mmCIF file of C-alpha atoms in Angstrom:
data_model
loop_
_atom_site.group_PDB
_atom_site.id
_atom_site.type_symbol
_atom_site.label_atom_id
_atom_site.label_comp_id
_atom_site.label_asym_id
_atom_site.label_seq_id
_atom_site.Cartn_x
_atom_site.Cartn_y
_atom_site.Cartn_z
ATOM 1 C CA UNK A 164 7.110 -4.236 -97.060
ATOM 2 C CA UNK A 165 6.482 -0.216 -96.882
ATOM 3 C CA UNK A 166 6.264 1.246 -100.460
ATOM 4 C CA UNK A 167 9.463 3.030 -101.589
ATOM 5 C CA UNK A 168 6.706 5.209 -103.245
ATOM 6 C CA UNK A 169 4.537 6.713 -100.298
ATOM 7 C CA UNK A 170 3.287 9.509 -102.377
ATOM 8 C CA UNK A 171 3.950 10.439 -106.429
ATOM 9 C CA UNK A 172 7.487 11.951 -107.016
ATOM 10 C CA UNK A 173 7.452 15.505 -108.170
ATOM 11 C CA UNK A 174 7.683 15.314 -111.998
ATOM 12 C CA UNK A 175 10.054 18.064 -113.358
ATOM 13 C CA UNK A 176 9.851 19.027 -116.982
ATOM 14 C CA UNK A 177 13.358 20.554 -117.924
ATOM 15 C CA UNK A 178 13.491 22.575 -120.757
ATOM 16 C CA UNK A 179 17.260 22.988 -121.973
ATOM 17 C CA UNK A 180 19.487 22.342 -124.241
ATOM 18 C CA UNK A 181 22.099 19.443 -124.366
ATOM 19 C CA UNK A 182 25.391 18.889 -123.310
ATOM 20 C CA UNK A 183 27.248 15.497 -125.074
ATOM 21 C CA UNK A 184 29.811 15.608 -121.899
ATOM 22 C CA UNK A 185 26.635 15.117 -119.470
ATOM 23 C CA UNK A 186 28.141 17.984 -116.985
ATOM 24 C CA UNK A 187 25.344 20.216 -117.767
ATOM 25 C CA UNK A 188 22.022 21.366 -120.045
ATOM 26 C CA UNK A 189 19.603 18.224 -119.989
ATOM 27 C CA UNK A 190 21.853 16.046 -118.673
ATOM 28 C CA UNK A 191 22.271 18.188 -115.713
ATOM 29 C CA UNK A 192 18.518 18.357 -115.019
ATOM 30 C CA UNK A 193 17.998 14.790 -115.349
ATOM 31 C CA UNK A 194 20.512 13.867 -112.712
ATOM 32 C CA UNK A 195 19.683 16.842 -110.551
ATOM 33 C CA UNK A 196 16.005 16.090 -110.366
ATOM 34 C CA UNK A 197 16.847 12.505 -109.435
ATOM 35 C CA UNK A 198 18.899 13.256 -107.106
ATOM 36 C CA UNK A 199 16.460 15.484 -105.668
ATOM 37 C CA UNK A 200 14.194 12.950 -105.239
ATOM 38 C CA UNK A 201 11.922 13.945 -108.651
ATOM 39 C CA UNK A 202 11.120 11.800 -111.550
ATOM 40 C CA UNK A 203 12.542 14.581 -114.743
ATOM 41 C CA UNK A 204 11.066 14.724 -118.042
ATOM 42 C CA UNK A 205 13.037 16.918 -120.823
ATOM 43 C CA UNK A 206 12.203 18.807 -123.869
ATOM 44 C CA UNK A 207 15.211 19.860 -125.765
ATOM 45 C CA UNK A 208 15.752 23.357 -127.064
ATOM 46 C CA UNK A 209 19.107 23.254 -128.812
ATOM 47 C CA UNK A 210 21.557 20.645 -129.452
ATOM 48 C CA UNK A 211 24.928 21.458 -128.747
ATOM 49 C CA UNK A 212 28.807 20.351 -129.721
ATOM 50 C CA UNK A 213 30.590 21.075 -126.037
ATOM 51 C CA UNK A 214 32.622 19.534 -123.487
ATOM 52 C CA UNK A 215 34.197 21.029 -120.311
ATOM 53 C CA UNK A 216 36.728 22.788 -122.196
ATOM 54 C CA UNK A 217 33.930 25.331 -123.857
ATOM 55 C CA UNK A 218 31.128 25.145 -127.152
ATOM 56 C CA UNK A 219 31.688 24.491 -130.407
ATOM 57 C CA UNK A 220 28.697 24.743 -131.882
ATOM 58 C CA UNK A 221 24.501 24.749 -131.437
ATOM 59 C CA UNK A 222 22.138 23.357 -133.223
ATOM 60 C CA UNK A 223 18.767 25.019 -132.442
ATOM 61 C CA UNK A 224 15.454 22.838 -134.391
ATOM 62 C CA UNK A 225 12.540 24.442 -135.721
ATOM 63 C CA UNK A 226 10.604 25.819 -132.563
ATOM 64 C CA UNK A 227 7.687 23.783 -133.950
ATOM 65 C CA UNK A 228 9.348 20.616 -132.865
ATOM 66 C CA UNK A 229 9.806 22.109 -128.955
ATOM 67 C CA UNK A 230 6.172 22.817 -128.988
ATOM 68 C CA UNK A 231 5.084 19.560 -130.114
ATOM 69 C CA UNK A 232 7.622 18.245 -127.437
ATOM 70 C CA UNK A 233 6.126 20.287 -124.813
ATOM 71 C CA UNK A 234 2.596 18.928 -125.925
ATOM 72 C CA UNK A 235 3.195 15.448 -126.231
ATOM 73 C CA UNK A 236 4.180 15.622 -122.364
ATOM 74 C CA UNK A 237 1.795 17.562 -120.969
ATOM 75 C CA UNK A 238 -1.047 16.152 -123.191
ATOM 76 C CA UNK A 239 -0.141 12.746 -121.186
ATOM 77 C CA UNK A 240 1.559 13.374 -117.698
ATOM 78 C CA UNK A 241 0.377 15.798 -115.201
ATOM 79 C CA UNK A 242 3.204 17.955 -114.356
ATOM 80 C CA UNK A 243 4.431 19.134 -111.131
ATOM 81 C CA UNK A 244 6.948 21.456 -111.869
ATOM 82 C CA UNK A 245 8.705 23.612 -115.268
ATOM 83 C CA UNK A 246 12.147 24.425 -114.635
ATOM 84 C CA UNK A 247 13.987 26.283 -117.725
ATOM 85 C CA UNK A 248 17.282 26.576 -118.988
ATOM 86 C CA UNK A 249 18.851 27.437 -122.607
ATOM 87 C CA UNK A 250 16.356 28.797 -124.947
ATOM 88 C CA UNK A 251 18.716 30.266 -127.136
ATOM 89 C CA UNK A 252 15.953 32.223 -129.698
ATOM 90 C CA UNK A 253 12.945 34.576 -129.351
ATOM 91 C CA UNK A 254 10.918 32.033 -131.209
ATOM 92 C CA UNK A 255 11.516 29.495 -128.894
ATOM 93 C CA UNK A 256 11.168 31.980 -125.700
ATOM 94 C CA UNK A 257 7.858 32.631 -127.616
ATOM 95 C CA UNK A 258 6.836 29.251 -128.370
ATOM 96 C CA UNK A 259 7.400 28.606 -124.294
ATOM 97 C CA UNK A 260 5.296 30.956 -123.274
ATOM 98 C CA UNK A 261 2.251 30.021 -125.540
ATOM 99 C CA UNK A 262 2.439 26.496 -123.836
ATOM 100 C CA UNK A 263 2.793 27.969 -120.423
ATOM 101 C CA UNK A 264 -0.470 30.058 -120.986
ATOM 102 C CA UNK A 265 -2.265 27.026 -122.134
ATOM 103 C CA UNK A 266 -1.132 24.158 -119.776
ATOM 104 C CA UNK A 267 -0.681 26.907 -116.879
ATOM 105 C CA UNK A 268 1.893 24.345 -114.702
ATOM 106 C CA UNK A 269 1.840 25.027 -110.875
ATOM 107 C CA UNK A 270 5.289 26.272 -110.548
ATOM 108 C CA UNK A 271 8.147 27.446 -112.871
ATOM 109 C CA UNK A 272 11.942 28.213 -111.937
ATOM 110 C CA UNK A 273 13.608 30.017 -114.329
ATOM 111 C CA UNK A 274 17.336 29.724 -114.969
ATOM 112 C CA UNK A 275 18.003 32.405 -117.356
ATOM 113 C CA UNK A 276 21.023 30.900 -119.304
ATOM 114 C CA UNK A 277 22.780 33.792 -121.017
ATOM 115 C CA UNK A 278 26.784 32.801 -120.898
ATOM 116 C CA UNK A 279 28.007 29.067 -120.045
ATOM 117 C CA UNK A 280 30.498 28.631 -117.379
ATOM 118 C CA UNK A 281 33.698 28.687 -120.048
ATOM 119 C CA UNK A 282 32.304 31.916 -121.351
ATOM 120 C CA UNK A 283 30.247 31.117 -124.662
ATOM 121 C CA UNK A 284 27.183 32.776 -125.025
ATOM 122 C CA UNK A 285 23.993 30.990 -125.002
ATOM 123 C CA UNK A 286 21.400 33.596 -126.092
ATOM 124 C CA UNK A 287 21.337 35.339 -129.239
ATOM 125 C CA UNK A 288 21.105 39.513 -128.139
ATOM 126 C CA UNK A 289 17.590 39.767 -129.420
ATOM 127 C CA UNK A 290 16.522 37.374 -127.418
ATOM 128 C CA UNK A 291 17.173 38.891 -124.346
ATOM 129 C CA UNK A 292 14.192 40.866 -123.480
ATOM 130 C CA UNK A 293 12.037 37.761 -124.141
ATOM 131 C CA UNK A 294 13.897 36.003 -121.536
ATOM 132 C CA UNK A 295 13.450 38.866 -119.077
ATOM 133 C CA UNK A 296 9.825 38.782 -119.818
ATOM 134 C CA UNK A 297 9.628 35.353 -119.023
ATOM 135 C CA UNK A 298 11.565 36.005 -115.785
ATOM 136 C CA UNK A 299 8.703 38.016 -114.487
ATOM 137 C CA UNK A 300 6.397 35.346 -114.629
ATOM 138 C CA UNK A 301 8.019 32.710 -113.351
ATOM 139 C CA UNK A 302 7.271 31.862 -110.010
ATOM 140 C CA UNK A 303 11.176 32.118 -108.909
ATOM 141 C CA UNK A 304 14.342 32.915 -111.055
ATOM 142 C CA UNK A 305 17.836 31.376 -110.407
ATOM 143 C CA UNK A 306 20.336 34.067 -111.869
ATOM 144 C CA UNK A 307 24.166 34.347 -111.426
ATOM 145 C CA UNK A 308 25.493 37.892 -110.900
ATOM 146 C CA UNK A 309 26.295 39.048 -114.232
ATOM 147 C CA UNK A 310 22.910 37.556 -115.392
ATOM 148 C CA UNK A 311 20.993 39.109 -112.513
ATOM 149 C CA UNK A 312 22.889 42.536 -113.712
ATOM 150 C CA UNK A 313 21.584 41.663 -117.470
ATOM 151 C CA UNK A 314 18.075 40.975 -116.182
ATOM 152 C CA UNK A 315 17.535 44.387 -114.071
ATOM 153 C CA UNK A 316 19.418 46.430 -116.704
ATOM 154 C CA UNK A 317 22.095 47.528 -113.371
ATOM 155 C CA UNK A 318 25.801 47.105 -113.259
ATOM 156 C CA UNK A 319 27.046 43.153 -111.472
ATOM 157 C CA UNK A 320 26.533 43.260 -107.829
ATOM 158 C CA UNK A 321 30.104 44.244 -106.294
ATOM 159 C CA UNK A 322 29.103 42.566 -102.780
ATOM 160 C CA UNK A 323 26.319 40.284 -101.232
ATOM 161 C CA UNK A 324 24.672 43.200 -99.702
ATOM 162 C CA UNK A 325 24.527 44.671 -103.488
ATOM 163 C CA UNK A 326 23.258 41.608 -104.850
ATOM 164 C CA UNK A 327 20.518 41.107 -102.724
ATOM 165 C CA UNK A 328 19.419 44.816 -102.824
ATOM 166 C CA UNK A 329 19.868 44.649 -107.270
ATOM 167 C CA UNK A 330 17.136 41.277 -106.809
ATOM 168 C CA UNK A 331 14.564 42.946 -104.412
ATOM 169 C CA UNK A 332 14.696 45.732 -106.523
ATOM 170 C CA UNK A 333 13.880 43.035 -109.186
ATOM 171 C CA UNK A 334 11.336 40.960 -107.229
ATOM 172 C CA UNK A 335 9.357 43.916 -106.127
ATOM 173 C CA UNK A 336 9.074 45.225 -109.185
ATOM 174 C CA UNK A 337 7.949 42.115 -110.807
ATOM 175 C CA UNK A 338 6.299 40.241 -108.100
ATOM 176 C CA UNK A 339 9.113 37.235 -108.703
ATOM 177 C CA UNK A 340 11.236 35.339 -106.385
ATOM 178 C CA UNK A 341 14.634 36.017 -106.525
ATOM 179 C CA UNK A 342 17.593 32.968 -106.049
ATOM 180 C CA UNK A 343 20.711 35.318 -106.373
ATOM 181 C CA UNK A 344 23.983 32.948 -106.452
ATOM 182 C CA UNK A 345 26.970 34.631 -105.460
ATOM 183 C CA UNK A 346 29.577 32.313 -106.470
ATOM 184 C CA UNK A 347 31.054 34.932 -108.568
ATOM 185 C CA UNK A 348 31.791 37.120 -105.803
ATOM 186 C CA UNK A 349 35.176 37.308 -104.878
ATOM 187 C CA UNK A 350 34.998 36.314 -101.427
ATOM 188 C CA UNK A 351 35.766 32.889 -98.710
ATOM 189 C CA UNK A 352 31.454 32.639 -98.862
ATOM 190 C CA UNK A 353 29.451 32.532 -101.690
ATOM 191 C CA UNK A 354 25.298 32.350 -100.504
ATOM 192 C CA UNK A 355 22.334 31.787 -102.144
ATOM 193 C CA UNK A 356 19.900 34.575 -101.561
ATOM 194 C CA UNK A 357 16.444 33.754 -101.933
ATOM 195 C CA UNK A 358 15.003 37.353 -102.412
ATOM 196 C CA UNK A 359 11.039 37.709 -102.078
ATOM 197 C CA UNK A 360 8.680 40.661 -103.579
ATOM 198 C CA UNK A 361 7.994 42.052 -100.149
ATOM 199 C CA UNK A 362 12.120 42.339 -99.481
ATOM 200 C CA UNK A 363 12.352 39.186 -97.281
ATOM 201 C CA UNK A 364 15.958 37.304 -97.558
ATOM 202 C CA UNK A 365 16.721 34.199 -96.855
ATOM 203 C CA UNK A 366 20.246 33.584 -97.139
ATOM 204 C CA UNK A 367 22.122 30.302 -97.371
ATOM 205 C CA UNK A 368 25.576 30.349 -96.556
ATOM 206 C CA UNK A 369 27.942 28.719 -98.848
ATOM 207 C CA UNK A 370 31.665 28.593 -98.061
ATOM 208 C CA UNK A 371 34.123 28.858 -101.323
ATOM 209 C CA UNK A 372 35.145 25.390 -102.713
ATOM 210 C CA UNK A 373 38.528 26.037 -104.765
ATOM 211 C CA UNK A 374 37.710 23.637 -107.708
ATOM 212 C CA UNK A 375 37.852 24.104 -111.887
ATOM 213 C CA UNK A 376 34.386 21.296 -110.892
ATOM 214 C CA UNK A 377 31.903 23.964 -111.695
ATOM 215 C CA UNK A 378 30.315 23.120 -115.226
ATOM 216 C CA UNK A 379 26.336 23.005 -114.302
ATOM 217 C CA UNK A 380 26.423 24.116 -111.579
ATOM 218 C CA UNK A 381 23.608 26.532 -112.220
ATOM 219 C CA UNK A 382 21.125 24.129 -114.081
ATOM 220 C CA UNK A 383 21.907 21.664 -111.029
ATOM 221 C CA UNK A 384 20.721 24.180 -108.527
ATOM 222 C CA UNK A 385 17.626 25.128 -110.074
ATOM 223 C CA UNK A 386 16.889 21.745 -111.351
ATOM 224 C CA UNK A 387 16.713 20.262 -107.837
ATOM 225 C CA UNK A 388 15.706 23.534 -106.196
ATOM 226 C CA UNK A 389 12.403 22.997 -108.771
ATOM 227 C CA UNK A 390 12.063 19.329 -107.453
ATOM 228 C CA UNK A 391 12.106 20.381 -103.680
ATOM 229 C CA UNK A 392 9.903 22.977 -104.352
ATOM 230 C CA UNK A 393 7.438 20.492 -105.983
ATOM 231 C CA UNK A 394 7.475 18.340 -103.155
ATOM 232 C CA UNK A 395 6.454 20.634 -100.844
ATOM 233 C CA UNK A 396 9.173 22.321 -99.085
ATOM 234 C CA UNK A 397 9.267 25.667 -97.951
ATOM 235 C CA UNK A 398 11.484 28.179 -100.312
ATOM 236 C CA UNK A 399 14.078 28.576 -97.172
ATOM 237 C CA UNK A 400 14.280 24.506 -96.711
ATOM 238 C CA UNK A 401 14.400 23.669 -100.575
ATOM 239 C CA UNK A 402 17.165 26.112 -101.097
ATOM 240 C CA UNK A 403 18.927 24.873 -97.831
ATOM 241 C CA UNK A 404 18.334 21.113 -99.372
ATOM 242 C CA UNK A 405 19.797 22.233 -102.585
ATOM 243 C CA UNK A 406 22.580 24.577 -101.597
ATOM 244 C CA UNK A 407 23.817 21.519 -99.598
ATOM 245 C CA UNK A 408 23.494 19.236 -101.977
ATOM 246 C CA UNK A 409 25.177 20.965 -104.441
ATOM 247 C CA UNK A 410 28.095 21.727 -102.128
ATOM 248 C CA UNK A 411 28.865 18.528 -101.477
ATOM 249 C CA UNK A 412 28.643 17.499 -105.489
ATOM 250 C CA UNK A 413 30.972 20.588 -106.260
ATOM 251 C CA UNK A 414 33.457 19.222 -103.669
ATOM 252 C CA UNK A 415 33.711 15.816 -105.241
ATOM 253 C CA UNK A 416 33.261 16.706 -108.776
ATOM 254 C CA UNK A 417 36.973 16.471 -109.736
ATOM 255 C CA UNK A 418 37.375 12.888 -108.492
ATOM 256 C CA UNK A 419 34.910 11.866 -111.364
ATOM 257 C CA UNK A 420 37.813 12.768 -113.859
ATOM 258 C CA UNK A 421 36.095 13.884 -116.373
ATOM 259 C CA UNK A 422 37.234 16.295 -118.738
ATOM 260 C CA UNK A 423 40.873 18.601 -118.708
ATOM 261 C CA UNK A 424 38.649 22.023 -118.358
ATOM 262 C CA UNK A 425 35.405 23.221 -116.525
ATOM 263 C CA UNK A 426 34.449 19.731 -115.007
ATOM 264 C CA UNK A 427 31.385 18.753 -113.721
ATOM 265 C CA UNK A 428 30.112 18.260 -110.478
ATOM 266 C CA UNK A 429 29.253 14.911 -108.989
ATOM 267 C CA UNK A 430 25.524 14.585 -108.858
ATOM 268 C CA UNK A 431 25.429 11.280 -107.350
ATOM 269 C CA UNK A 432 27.949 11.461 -104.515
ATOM 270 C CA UNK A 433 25.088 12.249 -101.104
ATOM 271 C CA UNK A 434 23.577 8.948 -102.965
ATOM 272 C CA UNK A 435 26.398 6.605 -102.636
ATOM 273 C CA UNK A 436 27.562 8.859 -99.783
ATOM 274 C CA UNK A 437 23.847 7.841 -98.045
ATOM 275 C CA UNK A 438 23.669 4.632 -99.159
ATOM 276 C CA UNK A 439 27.523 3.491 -98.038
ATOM 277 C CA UNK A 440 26.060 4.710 -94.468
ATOM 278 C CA UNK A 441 22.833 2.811 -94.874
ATOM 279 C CA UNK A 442 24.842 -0.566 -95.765
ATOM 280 C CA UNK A 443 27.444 0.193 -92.672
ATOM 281 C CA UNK A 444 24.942 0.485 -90.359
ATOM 282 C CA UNK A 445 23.033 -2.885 -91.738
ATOM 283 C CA UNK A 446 26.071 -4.864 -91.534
ATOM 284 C CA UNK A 447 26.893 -3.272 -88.083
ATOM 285 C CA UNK A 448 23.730 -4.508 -86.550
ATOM 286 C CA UNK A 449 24.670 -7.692 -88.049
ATOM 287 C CA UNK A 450 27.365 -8.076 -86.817
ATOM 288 C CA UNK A 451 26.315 -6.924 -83.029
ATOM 289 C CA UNK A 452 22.384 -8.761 -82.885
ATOM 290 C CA UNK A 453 22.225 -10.571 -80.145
#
């Protein structure tokens, strides 16, 4: 029988904070990188009191405790990919980037959480400029519009053509990919952008899905955008990958019925989706062998 395991899976560290309702943070990750085909790992920066309807509260442990989480992993497990979301402090911005210098991973995606989906803000104000130093090093960043506007310092991109223009600004300047969602755009297609140094865009297209299903949505995509990545895909065929993938889990979110605000999206759906298909097909030939 032909291993389910022809090679290692990419093994994502996600960096994040929590989310008790599971729609997105850590939870996110997890079930994005799986998904994705990855085996996740997580390391948890703050612990927050949420749920689809907005934040209550965070929690944020000594940043001692996330570096001796980030040590105890990489001390044991080689690691394929970093992908980032809620820091919430300098310290712990700082605390990453000491680890990065010393375990040097091959590849870090950078989602720099600033506001959550109902509005609540993520990042205390003197944090910011750490988190836009660790942009630049990052090997790609995953920013929404108002975040990408935060990072370069520029008013929010009023059009795709602005947005991508704002992030090659960015990239060039920098020397860091650029994955410029546009699903705050007011328009029938939202696309991810991937934006290199030397100006080259590759743009997804996306059409508008009218759902309330979109708590996550930005860990999701750079979760399994890191995984793809990490496998060995080429930036234009992991974000295709993941921009499809997420689609479809946007799309199908609100039949999970979770949550009266913000819900999430459902990670699993291509997986059942793939494997219904997989069992039709079995019990067709079944039912047709000679």
């Amino acid at each position: 029988m032909a291993s389910l395991y022809p090679a290692p899976l990419p093994r994502v560290l996600s960096i994040a904070g929590t989310d008790p309702s599971g729609g997105a943070g850590a939870a996110a990750d997890l079930k994005s990188i799986a998904a994705a085909g990855g085996y996740g790992m997580s390391a948890v920066t703050a612990l927050t009191a949420q749920n689809t309807l907005g934040v209550r509260s965070i929690h944020v442990p000594p940043a001692a405790f996330l570096a001796e989480q980030l040590h105890a992993v990489s001390d044991d497990v080689r690691i394929d990919a970093v992908k980032t979301g809620m820091l919430a402090t300098a310290e712990l911005v700082e605390v990453l980037r000491d680890w990065l210098d010393a375990v040097r991973p091959p590849l870090l995606v950078v989602d720099p959480v600033m506001v959550a989906t109902s509005g609540d803000s993520l990042l205390e104000i003197d944090a910011e400029q750490a988190m836009v130093a660790l942009c630049a090093r990052a090997d790609v960043i995953t920013p929404n519009l108002p975040e990408l506007a935060r990072i370069t310092g520029e008013s929010p991109a009023r059009d795709e053509q602005e947005a991508a223009a704002q992030a090659a600004r960015w990239a060039a300047a920098t020397g860091t990919a650029v994955v410029a969602t546009t699903g705050h755009l007011d328009a029938a297609e939202v696309p991810n952008l991937w934006v290199e140094p030397d100006g080259t865009v590759v743009r997804i297209p996306q059409a508008r899905l009218e759902t309330t299903s979109t708590h996550g949505t930005g860990c999701s995509l750079a979760s399994a955008l890191a995984t793809r990545l990490a496998a060995g895909q080429t930036p234009a065929d992991a974000l295709e990958w993941a921009t499809r993938w997420l689609g479809e889990a946007i799309a199908h979110g609100a039949e999970l019925q979770v949550g009266s605000g913000h819900g999430p999206v459902d990670h699993s759906h291509r997986s059942r989706r793939l494997e219904a298909a997989g069992e039709a097909a079995l019990e067709l030939a079944a039912e047709t062998a000679p």
